[in-house]
Short mmCIF file of C-alpha atoms in Angstrom, two decimals:
data_model
loop_
_atom_site.label_atom_id
_atom_site.label_comp_id
_atom_site.label_asym_id
_atom_site.label_seq_id
_atom_site.Cartn_x
_atom_site.Cartn_y
_atom_site.Cartn_z
CA MET A 1 44.06 6.94 139.64
CA ALA A 2 46.29 5.06 139.40
CA ILE A 3 47.91 2.76 141.81
CA PRO A 4 51.22 2.53 143.12
CA VAL A 5 53.37 -0.55 142.28
CA GLU A 6 54.61 -1.65 145.71
CA GLN A 7 50.64 -1.40 146.92
CA LEU A 8 49.99 -4.30 144.01
CA ALA A 9 53.31 -5.60 144.37
CA ASP A 10 52.03 -5.69 148.32
CA GLU A 11 47.95 -7.06 147.09
CA MET A 12 48.96 -9.91 145.12
CA TYR A 13 50.98 -11.60 147.85
CA GLU A 14 48.82 -11.97 149.73
CA ILE A 15 47.07 -12.97 146.95
CA VAL A 16 49.54 -15.80 146.39
CA LYS A 17 50.18 -16.22 149.63
CA GLU A 18 46.29 -17.39 149.77
CA SER A 19 46.30 -19.26 147.04
CA ALA A 20 49.64 -21.33 148.40
CA GLY A 21 48.26 -24.95 148.34
CA VAL A 22 45.50 -24.66 146.70
CA LYS A 23 45.42 -23.02 143.27
CA LYS A 24 49.00 -22.66 141.80
CA LEU A 25 48.25 -18.74 140.34
CA LYS A 26 49.56 -16.97 137.03
CA GLY A 27 50.18 -14.15 135.68
CA GLY A 28 47.25 -13.70 134.02
CA ASP A 29 45.77 -14.71 137.31
CA LEU A 30 47.18 -11.41 139.12
CA THR A 31 46.39 -9.50 136.30
CA LYS A 32 42.98 -10.20 136.11
CA ALA A 33 42.62 -9.62 140.28
CA MET A 34 43.40 -6.35 139.91
CA VAL A 35 42.04 -5.32 137.73
CA ALA A 36 38.94 -6.75 139.28
CA LYS A 37 39.31 -4.32 142.37
CA TYR A 38 40.76 -1.56 141.35
CA GLY A 39 38.70 -1.29 137.55
CA ASP A 40 41.09 1.49 134.59
CA ASP A 41 42.74 2.85 137.71
CA VAL A 42 45.61 -0.23 136.28
CA SER A 43 46.83 -1.78 133.40
CA ARG A 44 48.40 -5.07 132.60
CA ALA A 45 52.46 -3.28 132.63
CA ASP A 46 51.05 -1.84 136.81
CA VAL A 47 51.37 -5.74 137.14
CA LYS A 48 53.82 -6.41 135.09
CA ALA A 49 55.97 -4.31 137.95
CA ALA A 50 54.74 -5.35 140.77
CA ILE A 51 55.08 -9.48 139.60
CA ARG A 52 58.43 -8.11 139.04
CA VAL A 53 58.22 -6.19 142.34
CA LEU A 54 57.61 -9.83 143.51
CA ILE A 55 60.31 -12.14 141.79
CA ASP A 56 63.56 -8.89 142.33
CA SER A 57 62.88 -9.32 146.34
CA GLY A 58 62.87 -13.02 146.01
CA ARG A 59 59.15 -12.95 147.75
CA CYS A 60 58.22 -14.73 145.16
CA VAL A 61 59.74 -16.79 142.01
CA TYR A 62 58.45 -19.24 139.10
CA GLY A 63 57.51 -21.96 139.90
CA TYR A 64 58.27 -24.34 136.60
CA PHE A 65 55.37 -27.60 136.89
CA GLY A 66 51.82 -26.60 135.37
CA GLY A 67 52.61 -23.45 132.96
CA SER A 68 54.95 -20.80 134.84
CA SER A 69 53.14 -20.47 138.00
CA ILE A 70 54.23 -17.35 140.56
CA GLU A 71 54.45 -18.89 144.25
CA LEU A 72 56.17 -18.23 147.19
CA PRO A 73 59.45 -19.66 148.04
CA HIS A 74 59.82 -23.14 147.93
CA THR A 75 61.81 -26.20 147.79
CA GLU A 76 61.32 -29.05 144.75
CA ALA A 77 60.28 -32.41 145.34
CA ALA A 78 63.11 -33.47 143.21
CA GLU A 79 65.71 -31.33 144.80
CA ASN A 80 68.34 -33.68 147.37
CA GLN A 81 70.09 -31.48 149.30
CA MET B 1 89.59 -41.07 139.10
CA PRO B 2 92.72 -42.61 137.18
CA ASP B 3 90.67 -43.72 134.06
CA ASN B 4 91.98 -47.63 135.17
CA GLU B 5 89.63 -47.68 138.03
CA LEU B 6 86.35 -46.77 136.76
CA LYS B 7 84.46 -50.10 135.14
CA LEU B 8 82.15 -49.15 131.73
CA PRO B 9 82.01 -52.22 129.88
CA LEU B 10 79.02 -50.54 127.82
CA LEU B 11 79.89 -47.29 127.64
CA ASP B 12 83.87 -48.60 125.92
CA GLN B 13 81.39 -50.04 123.78
CA LEU B 14 80.48 -46.69 122.74
CA GLU B 15 84.29 -45.58 122.18
CA GLU B 16 84.91 -48.29 119.07
CA GLY B 17 84.98 -47.11 115.99
CA PRO B 18 86.00 -44.27 113.92
CA TRP B 19 83.95 -41.86 115.13
CA PRO B 20 84.10 -38.61 118.22
CA SER B 21 82.98 -40.09 121.12
CA PHE B 22 82.47 -38.46 124.12
CA VAL B 23 83.27 -40.77 126.58
CA LYS B 24 87.00 -40.92 125.32
CA ASP B 25 85.92 -36.62 125.80
CA LEU B 26 85.09 -37.56 129.49
CA LYS B 27 87.52 -39.68 130.83
CA GLU B 28 90.44 -37.79 130.23
CA GLN B 29 88.63 -35.48 131.67
CA ALA B 30 87.60 -37.53 134.77
CA ALA B 31 91.24 -38.03 135.02
CA ARG B 32 91.13 -34.39 136.86
CA ARG B 33 88.48 -34.65 137.56
CA PRO B 34 86.43 -37.23 140.40
CA GLN B 35 83.13 -36.11 139.12
CA VAL B 36 83.08 -36.67 135.23
CA GLY B 37 83.80 -40.06 136.74
CA GLN B 38 80.64 -40.55 138.92
CA LEU B 39 78.72 -38.95 135.64
CA LEU B 40 80.27 -41.35 133.14
CA GLU B 41 79.25 -44.41 135.82
CA GLN B 42 76.03 -43.44 136.90
CA LEU B 43 75.58 -42.96 133.01
CA GLU B 44 76.98 -46.65 133.29
CA GLN B 45 73.60 -48.30 135.47
CA SER B 46 71.71 -46.39 133.79
CA TYR B 47 73.01 -48.45 129.77
CA GLU B 48 72.90 -51.80 131.86
CA ASN B 49 69.17 -51.17 133.83
CA ARG B 50 67.35 -48.63 130.44
CA TRP B 51 66.68 -46.49 133.86
CA ASP B 52 67.59 -42.49 133.31
CA TYR B 53 68.10 -41.71 137.04
CA TRP B 54 67.71 -37.50 136.73
CA ARG B 55 65.15 -35.80 137.92
CA GLY B 56 64.33 -31.90 136.40
CA THR B 57 62.98 -29.04 138.02
CA ALA B 58 63.62 -25.25 138.01
CA ILE B 59 65.64 -22.99 139.34
CA ASN B 60 65.43 -19.52 140.63
CA VAL B 61 68.39 -17.24 140.27
CA PRO B 62 66.70 -14.18 142.08
CA GLY B 63 65.66 -11.39 138.82
CA TYR B 64 64.66 -14.49 136.57
CA GLY B 65 62.31 -17.19 135.99
CA GLY B 66 65.21 -19.07 134.10
CA GLY B 67 68.25 -19.18 132.22
CA ILE B 68 69.34 -22.22 134.72
CA ILE B 69 67.97 -26.73 134.19
CA ALA B 70 68.10 -28.22 137.45
CA ARG B 71 69.39 -32.03 137.08
CA TYR B 72 69.25 -34.33 140.29
CA SER B 73 70.16 -37.83 140.32
CA ASP B 74 68.55 -40.27 142.14
CA LEU B 75 72.13 -42.09 143.42
CA GLY B 76 72.91 -39.70 144.78
CA GLU B 77 74.37 -41.60 147.87
CA LYS B 78 75.97 -43.63 145.93
CA PHE B 79 77.30 -40.66 142.53
CA PRO B 80 77.43 -37.99 145.69
CA GLN B 81 79.20 -35.38 143.33
CA VAL B 82 77.09 -35.51 140.67
CA ALA B 83 74.12 -35.15 143.71
CA GLN B 84 73.69 -32.31 141.60
CA PHE B 85 74.49 -31.64 138.27
CA HIS B 86 72.64 -28.51 136.97
CA THR B 87 73.31 -27.15 133.32
CA ILE B 88 73.91 -23.04 133.03
CA ARG B 89 72.48 -21.28 130.00
CA VAL B 90 73.91 -18.78 128.45
CA ILE B 91 73.07 -16.81 126.03
CA GLU B 92 75.54 -17.08 122.94
CA SER B 93 77.32 -14.04 120.86
CA PRO B 94 74.78 -14.11 117.07
CA GLY B 95 76.53 -15.99 114.71
CA PHE B 96 78.56 -17.54 117.02
CA VAL B 97 81.72 -15.41 116.78
CA TYR B 98 83.31 -15.28 120.07
CA SER B 99 87.02 -13.48 120.72
CA ALA B 100 89.35 -16.04 121.86
CA ASP B 101 89.07 -14.16 125.17
CA ALA B 102 85.48 -14.21 125.90
CA LEU B 103 85.87 -17.79 125.17
CA ARG B 104 88.74 -18.28 127.96
CA GLN B 105 86.71 -16.47 130.59
CA LEU B 106 83.40 -18.71 129.84
CA CYS B 107 86.76 -22.58 130.15
CA ASP B 108 87.89 -20.80 132.98
CA ILE B 109 84.44 -18.86 135.40
CA SER B 110 83.25 -23.99 133.89
CA GLU B 111 86.49 -25.29 135.55
CA GLU B 112 86.62 -23.43 138.95
CA TYR B 113 82.45 -24.02 139.55
CA GLY B 114 81.73 -26.73 137.48
CA ALA B 115 81.65 -29.29 135.96
CA GLY B 116 84.45 -28.66 133.16
CA ILE B 117 81.98 -29.57 130.38
CA MET B 118 80.73 -26.99 127.93
CA GLN B 119 78.38 -27.57 124.50
CA LEU B 120 78.86 -25.01 121.77
CA HIS B 121 76.35 -24.61 120.97
CA GLY B 122 72.79 -26.43 122.63
CA MET B 123 69.97 -26.37 120.15
CA THR B 124 68.47 -24.56 122.12
CA GLY B 125 71.26 -21.67 120.34
CA ASP B 126 72.23 -21.63 124.18
CA ILE B 127 76.10 -22.20 125.68
CA LEU B 128 75.12 -24.76 128.05
CA LEU B 129 77.62 -24.89 131.48
CA LEU B 130 77.54 -28.31 132.65
CA GLY B 131 78.29 -29.58 136.02
CA TYR B 132 76.86 -27.45 139.01
CA ASP B 133 76.23 -27.67 141.84
CA ASN B 134 72.34 -25.64 144.24
CA GLU B 135 76.08 -23.41 145.87
CA LYS B 136 78.30 -23.02 143.37
CA MET B 137 75.45 -22.11 140.58
CA MET B 138 74.75 -18.96 141.77
CA ASP B 139 79.11 -17.84 142.10
CA ALA B 140 79.01 -18.87 138.92
CA CYS B 141 76.16 -17.27 137.42
CA GLU B 142 77.41 -14.42 139.36
CA ALA B 143 81.33 -14.68 137.78
CA LEU B 144 79.69 -14.66 134.07
CA MET B 145 76.76 -11.40 134.81
CA ASP B 146 80.63 -10.19 135.76
CA ASN B 147 82.18 -10.59 133.48
CA GLY B 148 78.87 -9.64 131.05
CA TRP B 149 77.39 -12.53 130.01
CA ASP B 150 73.41 -13.03 131.07
CA LEU B 151 71.46 -16.34 131.18
CA GLY B 152 70.02 -17.72 128.93
CA GLY B 153 65.88 -18.57 128.28
CA SER B 154 64.16 -21.91 130.02
CA GLY B 155 61.02 -22.45 131.01
CA ASN B 156 57.53 -20.73 129.51
CA GLY B 157 58.72 -17.69 127.91
CA MET B 158 61.30 -15.93 125.11
CA ARG B 159 64.24 -18.11 124.50
CA THR B 160 67.12 -17.59 123.64
CA ILE B 161 67.08 -16.79 119.92
CA PRO B 162 70.01 -18.00 117.25
CA CYS B 163 70.61 -16.68 113.82
CA CYS B 164 72.97 -18.04 111.14
CA ILE B 165 76.37 -16.36 110.54
CA GLY B 166 74.07 -13.43 108.25
CA PRO B 167 75.89 -10.98 106.30
CA ALA B 168 78.64 -11.19 108.62
CA ARG B 169 80.30 -13.92 106.57
CA CYS B 170 77.28 -15.04 103.65
CA GLU B 171 76.67 -12.89 100.74
CA MET B 172 73.37 -14.64 100.06
CA ALA B 173 72.07 -12.94 103.66
CA CYS B 174 68.76 -10.18 102.49
CA TYR B 175 68.35 -9.71 105.71
CA ASP B 176 71.45 -7.95 109.04
CA THR B 177 70.27 -11.57 111.34
CA LEU B 178 72.68 -10.61 113.75
CA MET B 179 71.59 -6.75 113.78
CA LEU B 180 67.62 -8.37 114.71
CA THR B 181 69.33 -10.79 116.63
CA LYS B 182 70.23 -8.44 118.97
CA TYR B 183 67.81 -6.15 119.29
CA LEU B 184 65.65 -7.67 119.82
CA THR B 185 66.98 -9.85 122.92
CA ASP B 186 68.08 -6.22 124.21
CA LYS B 187 63.82 -5.36 123.85
CA TYR B 188 62.72 -8.62 125.09
CA ILE B 189 65.30 -9.24 127.59
CA GLY B 190 62.35 -9.43 130.31
CA TYR B 191 60.65 -11.68 128.18
CA LEU B 192 63.85 -14.00 128.08
CA HIS B 193 64.41 -14.21 131.99
CA ARG B 194 60.64 -14.53 133.14
CA PRO B 195 58.24 -16.93 132.33
CA GLU B 196 55.63 -15.00 131.39
CA PHE B 197 53.73 -17.28 128.49
CA PRO B 198 52.14 -20.04 128.07
CA TYR B 199 54.53 -22.40 126.81
CA LYS B 200 57.53 -21.04 125.38
CA PHE B 201 58.18 -18.71 122.17
CA LYS B 202 61.64 -19.62 120.17
CA PHE B 203 62.83 -17.21 117.09
CA LYS B 204 65.29 -18.73 115.15
CA LEU B 205 67.44 -16.24 112.43
CA SER B 206 68.11 -17.40 108.83
CA GLY B 207 69.21 -15.20 106.57
CA CYS B 208 67.84 -16.95 102.94
CA GLY B 209 66.31 -19.73 102.42
CA ASN B 210 68.70 -22.40 102.78
CA ASP B 211 67.52 -21.81 106.68
CA CYS B 212 71.16 -22.14 108.86
CA ALA B 213 69.61 -22.13 111.95
CA ASN B 214 66.84 -24.84 111.23
CA SER B 215 64.33 -23.10 111.63
CA VAL B 216 61.01 -23.25 110.38
CA SER B 217 61.24 -26.53 111.82
CA ARG B 218 62.89 -25.80 114.39
CA SER B 219 61.03 -22.34 116.18
CA ASP B 220 57.88 -20.55 116.95
CA MET B 221 58.26 -17.38 114.62
CA PRO B 222 61.17 -18.24 112.29
CA VAL B 223 62.41 -15.13 110.60
CA ILE B 224 63.70 -16.85 106.88
CA GLY B 225 65.51 -13.82 104.25
CA THR B 226 63.66 -13.57 100.71
CA TRP B 227 63.72 -10.69 98.24
CA ARG B 228 60.65 -9.69 96.08
CA ASP B 229 61.91 -8.68 92.47
CA ASP B 230 64.14 -10.54 89.92
CA ILE B 231 67.03 -13.01 90.82
CA GLN B 232 70.22 -11.39 89.50
CA VAL B 233 71.60 -12.48 87.07
CA ASP B 234 75.67 -12.32 85.72
CA GLN B 235 75.59 -13.43 82.57
CA GLU B 236 78.29 -13.56 81.24
CA ALA B 237 79.47 -15.90 85.07
CA VAL B 238 76.66 -18.20 83.35
CA THR B 239 78.79 -18.67 80.02
CA ARG B 240 81.55 -19.41 81.64
CA PHE B 241 79.42 -22.32 84.56
CA VAL B 242 78.57 -23.71 81.88
CA LYS B 243 81.59 -24.01 79.11
CA GLU B 244 83.16 -25.42 82.55
CA MET B 245 80.64 -27.24 83.59
CA GLY B 246 78.86 -28.62 80.32
CA GLN B 247 75.28 -28.15 79.31
CA GLU B 248 74.40 -31.36 80.28
CA TRP B 249 75.12 -31.17 83.46
CA VAL B 250 73.60 -28.12 84.57
CA ILE B 251 70.58 -29.34 83.06
CA GLY B 252 70.62 -32.12 84.94
CA ASN B 253 71.73 -30.13 88.44
CA VAL B 254 70.39 -26.64 88.25
CA THR B 255 67.50 -26.27 85.96
CA SER B 256 65.64 -29.71 85.61
CA ARG B 257 66.04 -29.30 90.07
CA CYS B 258 63.37 -26.39 90.45
CA PRO B 259 60.46 -27.19 91.86
CA THR B 260 58.17 -25.02 90.00
CA ARG B 261 60.37 -25.06 87.04
CA CYS B 262 60.64 -21.45 86.54
CA ILE B 263 64.43 -21.40 85.01
CA HIS B 264 66.26 -22.45 82.28
CA LEU B 265 68.93 -22.98 79.96
CA ASN B 266 68.76 -21.50 76.95
CA GLY B 267 71.97 -22.60 75.17
CA ASP B 268 74.78 -20.95 77.30
CA GLN B 269 72.02 -18.38 79.40
CA ILE B 270 70.05 -18.79 81.83
CA GLU B 271 66.35 -17.68 81.96
CA ILE B 272 64.17 -17.15 84.88
CA ASP B 273 60.60 -17.11 85.22
CA ASN B 274 61.19 -14.70 88.27
CA ARG B 275 57.09 -14.90 88.59
CA ASN B 276 57.19 -18.22 89.67
CA CYS B 277 60.36 -18.09 91.56
CA VAL B 278 59.76 -19.85 95.06
CA ARG B 279 63.67 -18.84 96.22
CA CYS B 280 64.12 -22.44 97.52
CA MET B 281 68.30 -21.07 96.80
CA HIS B 282 68.69 -23.75 94.67
CA CYS B 283 70.19 -22.75 91.69
CA ILE B 284 71.33 -20.18 93.05
CA ASN B 285 74.72 -21.97 95.72
CA VAL B 286 75.42 -24.50 92.58
CA MET B 287 75.87 -21.41 90.54
CA HIS B 288 76.42 -18.29 93.44
CA LEU B 289 78.98 -16.27 90.86
CA ALA B 290 76.53 -16.18 88.22
CA LEU B 291 73.32 -15.83 90.52
CA ALA B 292 72.34 -13.65 93.33
CA PRO B 293 69.27 -12.90 95.34
CA GLY B 294 67.37 -9.58 94.32
CA LYS B 295 68.64 -6.51 95.17
CA ASP B 296 64.97 -5.96 97.10
CA ARG B 297 65.48 -8.55 99.81
CA GLY B 298 64.05 -8.85 103.33
CA ALA B 299 62.27 -11.53 105.11
CA THR B 300 60.10 -13.87 105.50
CA LEU B 301 57.95 -13.99 108.91
CA LEU B 302 56.87 -17.17 110.07
CA ILE B 303 54.99 -18.41 112.69
CA GLY B 304 53.68 -22.51 114.28
CA GLY B 305 56.83 -24.76 113.57
CA LYS B 306 58.23 -26.17 116.58
CA ARG B 307 59.28 -30.45 117.38
CA THR B 308 57.30 -32.95 118.91
CA VAL B 309 55.67 -32.66 122.42
CA ARG B 310 52.02 -32.58 122.83
CA SER B 311 50.84 -32.85 119.00
CA GLY B 312 53.37 -34.03 116.36
CA ASP B 313 56.40 -32.00 114.63
CA MET B 314 55.19 -28.60 112.88
CA VAL B 315 56.66 -26.70 110.42
CA ALA B 316 55.84 -23.45 110.50
CA SER B 317 53.63 -21.51 107.64
CA VAL B 318 53.30 -18.27 106.70
CA LEU B 319 52.38 -15.16 108.59
CA VAL B 320 54.16 -12.16 106.75
CA PRO B 321 55.23 -12.30 102.66
CA PHE B 322 58.37 -9.63 102.68
CA GLN B 323 59.27 -7.85 105.51
CA LYS B 324 61.51 -4.95 105.15
CA LEU B 325 64.39 -5.21 107.78
CA ASP B 326 66.67 -2.95 107.38
CA SER B 327 65.44 -0.41 109.53
CA ASP B 328 64.04 1.26 112.79
CA GLY B 329 61.05 1.84 111.34
CA ALA B 330 61.23 -1.90 110.29
CA TYR B 331 62.18 -3.30 113.62
CA ARG B 332 59.73 -1.78 115.27
CA ALA B 333 56.18 -3.40 112.61
CA PHE B 334 58.44 -6.80 113.59
CA SER B 335 58.10 -6.09 117.42
CA GLY B 336 54.40 -4.99 116.70
CA ILE B 337 53.13 -7.93 115.72
CA VAL B 338 54.87 -10.22 117.55
CA GLU B 339 53.92 -7.89 120.41
CA ARG B 340 50.53 -8.09 119.10
CA ILE B 341 50.79 -11.66 118.29
CA TRP B 342 51.64 -12.57 122.31
CA ASP B 343 49.44 -10.59 123.01
CA PHE B 344 46.60 -13.01 121.66
CA TRP B 345 48.10 -16.33 122.61
CA GLY B 346 48.89 -14.87 125.45
CA GLU B 347 45.49 -13.58 126.77
CA HIS B 348 43.76 -17.40 124.53
CA GLY B 349 46.12 -20.42 124.42
CA ASN B 350 45.99 -22.48 126.69
CA GLU B 351 48.52 -24.17 129.78
CA HIS B 352 51.50 -25.42 127.61
CA GLU B 353 49.86 -25.07 124.32
CA ARG B 354 52.77 -24.07 122.00
CA VAL B 355 51.21 -20.59 119.77
CA GLY B 356 51.85 -23.81 116.56
CA GLU B 357 48.90 -25.73 118.61
CA PHE B 358 46.68 -23.00 119.59
CA ILE B 359 46.07 -21.59 115.77
CA ASP B 360 45.64 -24.88 114.44
CA ARG B 361 42.68 -24.76 117.18
CA VAL B 362 41.62 -21.95 116.60
CA GLY B 363 42.03 -22.22 113.25
CA LEU B 364 44.42 -19.07 111.15
CA GLY B 365 41.40 -16.74 110.76
CA THR B 366 40.32 -16.01 114.67
CA PHE B 367 44.29 -16.01 114.71
CA LEU B 368 44.57 -13.60 112.13
CA ASP B 369 41.27 -11.73 113.19
CA GLY B 370 43.25 -11.78 116.13
CA VAL B 371 46.77 -10.39 116.11
CA GLY B 372 45.62 -7.82 113.68
CA LEU B 373 46.63 -9.10 110.08
CA GLU B 374 44.55 -9.03 106.90
CA PRO B 375 44.68 -12.89 104.86
CA ASP B 376 46.64 -13.34 102.61
CA PRO B 377 46.75 -17.13 99.91
CA GLN B 378 50.37 -16.84 100.56
CA MET B 379 49.19 -17.66 103.45
CA VAL B 380 47.58 -20.51 102.20
CA ALA B 381 51.32 -23.73 101.58
CA ASN B 382 48.47 -26.57 100.63
CA PRO B 383 44.95 -25.20 99.75
CA ARG B 384 43.00 -27.92 101.81
CA SER B 385 45.91 -30.33 103.49
CA ASN B 386 47.30 -26.34 105.64
CA PRO B 387 46.94 -27.83 109.04
CA PHE B 388 46.02 -23.93 110.08
CA ILE B 389 42.89 -23.95 107.64
CA LYS B 390 39.89 -24.64 108.75
CA PHE B 391 36.40 -25.04 106.64
CA GLU B 392 33.87 -24.65 108.82
CA GLU B 393 30.82 -24.52 106.34
CA TYR B 394 31.75 -28.33 105.12
CA ALA B 395 32.17 -30.18 108.49
CA ALA B 396 29.95 -32.26 109.89
CA PRO B 397 29.66 -29.81 113.46
CA ARG B 398 31.49 -31.17 116.35
CA LEU B 399 29.09 -31.23 119.50
CA ASP B 400 25.41 -31.88 118.52
CA GLY B 401 23.31 -28.93 117.82
CA GLU B 402 26.92 -26.56 117.81
CA PRO B 403 26.16 -24.00 114.88
CA HIS B 404 27.99 -24.40 111.46
CA LYS B 405 30.50 -21.53 111.04
CA ALA B 406 32.30 -19.74 108.84
CA ALA B 407 35.85 -18.61 109.80
CA ASN B 408 35.84 -14.78 110.16
CA VAL B 409 38.03 -15.16 107.16
CA LEU B 410 36.39 -16.67 104.74
CA ASN B 411 33.52 -13.89 105.76
CA ARG B 412 35.86 -11.06 103.91
CA GLU B 413 34.95 -9.35 101.14
CA PRO B 414 37.34 -10.04 98.16
CA ASP B 415 40.56 -7.00 98.04
CA ARG B 416 40.52 -5.93 94.53
CA GLU B 417 43.47 -6.79 93.04
CA GLU B 418 45.33 -4.45 91.35
CA ASP B 419 45.16 -3.52 95.80
CA TYR B 420 48.37 -5.67 95.55
CA GLU B 421 50.11 -4.44 92.24
CA GLY B 422 53.30 -4.17 93.01
CA GLU B 423 53.36 -4.84 97.41
CA GLN B 424 54.15 -9.01 96.21
CA PRO B 425 56.30 -11.07 94.55
#
């Protein structure tokens, strides 16, 4: 049974939150985590759609340094206010 | 800030000489905008101290992963108006053709929200709008999108696609570069706005071997127009050309400059050994009224070009010798190849590894296996010197105990010659 995209997004958000400050996660890492959990019930397209939900809602942002990681919104160290 | 208040002795030197100077233009702009004066003052200080005071990072516009190149100044307290001086990348029109209204829109947005400085076009092909702070940058993005513009690519995703002017104004174009640019941009806009790859991925589209889009050394996947039948020759026009320029000139400037010596002047007629023609375009460029590309036109797909960063400059090499690009079906076949490359590279590429570096690391045979393409002799630019070709069976093991293993491409049964009949130029 296919897993709803919103549910995937929520679960991926928790993973990103737990990894914040420890490891920068990329889209592939989240895909592997979801496939490991749900097997054939999730596809890469589902995970991509869930990532878009996270980015569009502003719950996560793309990081630039060290590869295109998916991170919690933050202030870059270079930024001056 | 009036011009006479700026103390810029080093920058002033850049105004000397007969060539155009950005300093002169920016000084004029500074007379209306103090922000630009501070930009010049910071640059003067950079020249004086030989130090770059810009710090770069990324800014996320909601829903996007790129398009804004953030620049923060280390001298923000001294030059507060350039403390944040970001650049917005905007997707350009294919072939760089604009209506006057479109340019006015960009100018208005640039004047209202930014420093009033635009660059058409950057090396990436994008329109660059310079000089935005965090707040006005978002307003400028809204204004751009309200007028039908969209943000360009940056970061580890597909980049904005530049192309040559193509059939819009060039008789040499072997496929519709403008249409393919629009097709790829529309189809892959998600990849352009969201950095989902190991590193950047650039297309550049050139309609013929003249490569006006600089694709072969500046893009991961150049698409260069070509043909697979014979060069079209108008012998009457050749005769007129020879009569006008003289035989000696034609031999010295056309036939003897053919890289494969496949073109000959016989009296006042041209003879071409098309089988040995490498489509370099030289004879067609010089005798463009007498010679033209063949009628069976398409494109060569190449892979792996890039400028220096992680490793040195790489020139792209052939991936698909000939691909028709004249129908929706042909476009879909092309995008199928592209997506297989993205899947394989995305899965196995290292962080910040361009696709050319990836092929260099894993070997062309493995790459072709991964993307489901058959090896072809035309993929080898120079035998034994092409960096993508690895001959593992001849190389010493890199680690003790590592077994010798031939690249997959060498294990393949050779095809029969007749399989290629009629398919290759």
